[in-house]
PDB file of C-alpha atoms in Angstrom:
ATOM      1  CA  UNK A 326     -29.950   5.822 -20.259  1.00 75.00           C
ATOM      2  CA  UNK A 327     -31.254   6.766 -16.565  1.00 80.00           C
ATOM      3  CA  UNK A 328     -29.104   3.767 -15.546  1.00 83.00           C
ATOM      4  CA  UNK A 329     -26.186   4.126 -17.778  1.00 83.00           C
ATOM      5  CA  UNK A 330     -25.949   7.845 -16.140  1.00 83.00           C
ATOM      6  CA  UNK A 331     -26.440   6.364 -12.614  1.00 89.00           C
ATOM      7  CA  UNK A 332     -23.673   3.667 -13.114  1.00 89.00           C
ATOM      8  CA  UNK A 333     -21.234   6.332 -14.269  1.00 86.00           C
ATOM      9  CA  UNK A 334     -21.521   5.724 -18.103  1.00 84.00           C
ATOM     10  CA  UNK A 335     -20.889   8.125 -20.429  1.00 85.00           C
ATOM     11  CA  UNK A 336     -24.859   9.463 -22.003  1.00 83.00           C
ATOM     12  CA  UNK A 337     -25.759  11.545 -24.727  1.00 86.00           C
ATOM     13  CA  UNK A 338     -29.006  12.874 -23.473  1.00 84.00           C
ATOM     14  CA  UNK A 339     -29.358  14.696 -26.613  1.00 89.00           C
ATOM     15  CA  UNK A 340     -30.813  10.961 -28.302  1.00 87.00           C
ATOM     16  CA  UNK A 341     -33.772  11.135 -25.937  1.00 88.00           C
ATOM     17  CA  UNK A 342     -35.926  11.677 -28.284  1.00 90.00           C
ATOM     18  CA  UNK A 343     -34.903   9.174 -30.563  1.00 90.00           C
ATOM     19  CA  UNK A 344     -35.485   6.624 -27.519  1.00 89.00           C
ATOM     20  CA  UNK A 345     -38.898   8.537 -26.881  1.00 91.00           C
ATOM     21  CA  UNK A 346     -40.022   8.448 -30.402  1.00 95.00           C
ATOM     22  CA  UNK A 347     -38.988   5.134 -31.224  1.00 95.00           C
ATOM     23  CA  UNK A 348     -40.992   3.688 -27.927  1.00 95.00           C
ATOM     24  CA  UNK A 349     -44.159   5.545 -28.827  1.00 96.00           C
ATOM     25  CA  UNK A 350     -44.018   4.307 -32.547  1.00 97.00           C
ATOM     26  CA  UNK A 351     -43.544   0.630 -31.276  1.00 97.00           C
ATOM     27  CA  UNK A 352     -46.404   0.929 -28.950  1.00 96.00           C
ATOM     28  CA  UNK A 353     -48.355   1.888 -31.683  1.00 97.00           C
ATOM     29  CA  UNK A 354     -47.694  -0.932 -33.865  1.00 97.00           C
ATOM     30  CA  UNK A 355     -47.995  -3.243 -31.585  1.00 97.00           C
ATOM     31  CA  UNK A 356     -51.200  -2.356 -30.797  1.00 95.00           C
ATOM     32  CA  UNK A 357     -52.098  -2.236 -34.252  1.00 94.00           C
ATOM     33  CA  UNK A 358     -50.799  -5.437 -35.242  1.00 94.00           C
ATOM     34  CA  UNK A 359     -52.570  -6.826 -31.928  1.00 93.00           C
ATOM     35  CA  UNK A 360     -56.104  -5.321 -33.752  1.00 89.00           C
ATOM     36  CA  UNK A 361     -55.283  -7.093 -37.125  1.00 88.00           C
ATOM     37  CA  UNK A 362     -54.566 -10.640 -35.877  1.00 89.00           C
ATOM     38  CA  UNK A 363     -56.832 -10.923 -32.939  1.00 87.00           C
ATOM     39  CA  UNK A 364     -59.948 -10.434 -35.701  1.00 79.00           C
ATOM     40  CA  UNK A 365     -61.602 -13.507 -35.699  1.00 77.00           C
ATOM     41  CA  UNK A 366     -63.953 -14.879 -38.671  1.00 74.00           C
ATOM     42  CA  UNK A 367     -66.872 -14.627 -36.281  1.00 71.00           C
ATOM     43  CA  UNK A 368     -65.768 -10.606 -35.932  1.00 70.00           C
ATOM     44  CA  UNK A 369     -66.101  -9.821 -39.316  1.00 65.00           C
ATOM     45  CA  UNK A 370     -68.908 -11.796 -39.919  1.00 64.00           C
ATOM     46  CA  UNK A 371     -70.849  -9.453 -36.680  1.00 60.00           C
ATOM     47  CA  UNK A 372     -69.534  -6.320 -37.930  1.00 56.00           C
ATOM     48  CA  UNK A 373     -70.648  -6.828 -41.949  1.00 54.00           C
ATOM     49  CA  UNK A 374     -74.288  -7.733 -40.513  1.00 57.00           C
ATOM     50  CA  UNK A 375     -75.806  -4.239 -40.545  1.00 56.00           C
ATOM     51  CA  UNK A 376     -78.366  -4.361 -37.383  1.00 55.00           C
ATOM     52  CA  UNK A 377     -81.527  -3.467 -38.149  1.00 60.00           C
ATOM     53  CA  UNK A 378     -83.746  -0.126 -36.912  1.00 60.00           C
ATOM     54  CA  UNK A 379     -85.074  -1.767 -33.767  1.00 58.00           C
ATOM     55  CA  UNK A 380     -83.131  -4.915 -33.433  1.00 59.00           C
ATOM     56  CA  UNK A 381     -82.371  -4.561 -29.647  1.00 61.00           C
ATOM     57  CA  UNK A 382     -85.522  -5.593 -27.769  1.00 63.00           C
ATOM     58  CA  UNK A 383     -85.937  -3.142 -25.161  1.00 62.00           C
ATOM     59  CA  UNK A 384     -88.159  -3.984 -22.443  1.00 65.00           C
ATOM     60  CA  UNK A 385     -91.604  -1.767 -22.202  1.00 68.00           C
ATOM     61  CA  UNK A 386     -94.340  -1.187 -19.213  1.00 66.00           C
ATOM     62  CA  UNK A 387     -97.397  -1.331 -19.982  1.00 67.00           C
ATOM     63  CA  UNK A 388     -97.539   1.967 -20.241  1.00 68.00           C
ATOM     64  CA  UNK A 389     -95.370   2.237 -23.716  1.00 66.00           C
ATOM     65  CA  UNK A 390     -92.686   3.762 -21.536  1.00 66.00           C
ATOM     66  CA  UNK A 391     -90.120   1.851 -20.031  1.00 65.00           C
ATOM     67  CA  UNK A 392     -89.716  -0.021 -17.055  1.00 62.00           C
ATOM     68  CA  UNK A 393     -90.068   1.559 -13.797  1.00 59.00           C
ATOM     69  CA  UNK A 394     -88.176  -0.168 -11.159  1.00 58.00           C
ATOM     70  CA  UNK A 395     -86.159  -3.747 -11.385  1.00 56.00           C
ATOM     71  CA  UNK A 396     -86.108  -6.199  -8.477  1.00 58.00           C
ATOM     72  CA  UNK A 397     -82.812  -7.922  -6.826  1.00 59.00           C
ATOM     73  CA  UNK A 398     -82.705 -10.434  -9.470  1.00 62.00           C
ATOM     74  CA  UNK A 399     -81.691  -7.690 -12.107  1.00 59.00           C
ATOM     75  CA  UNK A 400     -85.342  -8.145 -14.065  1.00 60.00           C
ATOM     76  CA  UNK A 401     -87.646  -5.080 -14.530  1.00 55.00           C
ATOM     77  CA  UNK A 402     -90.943  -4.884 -13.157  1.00 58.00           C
ATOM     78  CA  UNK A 403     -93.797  -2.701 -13.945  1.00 54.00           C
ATOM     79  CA  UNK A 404     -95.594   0.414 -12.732  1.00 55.00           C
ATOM     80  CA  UNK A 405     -99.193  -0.671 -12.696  1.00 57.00           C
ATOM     81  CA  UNK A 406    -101.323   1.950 -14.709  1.00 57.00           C
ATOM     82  CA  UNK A 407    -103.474   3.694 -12.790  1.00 58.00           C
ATOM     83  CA  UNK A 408    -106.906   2.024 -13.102  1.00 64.00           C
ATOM     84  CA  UNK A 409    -109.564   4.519 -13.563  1.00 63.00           C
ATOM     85  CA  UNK A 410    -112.056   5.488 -10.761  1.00 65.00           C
ATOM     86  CA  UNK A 411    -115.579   3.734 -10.872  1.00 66.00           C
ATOM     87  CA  UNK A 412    -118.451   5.838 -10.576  1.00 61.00           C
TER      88      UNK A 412
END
C-alpha cells in the first residue's frame, strides 16, 4: 500500500487493518503449523516419559552442598572440608 501511495496509485487506507490482521493471523499459523510438523517420533516419545523426582544428577561436594568453584575445563571442583584441629 506504502508503495502503491508512493507510485501515485490510488489507496484506500481504510483496509489497513484488513492487511494488518490478515498478516498477524498468517504468522500465527505458520508458526503453528511449523510446531505440528517439525514433532518428531523421538519428541513425543521424550515428552510422554515423565522424569522422575531426582533424575538430573547434580553434582555434590563433599560437603552435601554443591560445588564450590569449577576449573577452565568447565568441571567442578571441591571445597575441601575443613579437617578438624588435632589436639
Amino acid at each position: 500500500m506504502l508503495v502503491q501511495q508512493i507510485a501515485g496509485g490510488t489507496v484506500t487506507w481504510e483496509q489497513l487493518p484488513a492487511y494488518w490482521g490478515a498478516e498477524l493471523l498468517a504468522g500465527v499459523l505458520a508458526a503453528l503449523a511449523y510446531g505440528v510438523l517439525s514433532r518428531t517420533r523421538a519428541d513425543v516419545a521424550v515428552a510422554a516419559t515423565p522424569a522422575g523426582v531426582g533424575a538430573t544428577p547434580v553434582p555434590v561436594g563433599p560437603d552435601g552442598g554443591p560445588p564450590h568453584q569449577s576449573t577452565d575445563d568447565g568441571q567442578p571442583t571441591f571445597a575441601q572440608p575443613a579437617k578438624a584441629p588435632r589436639s
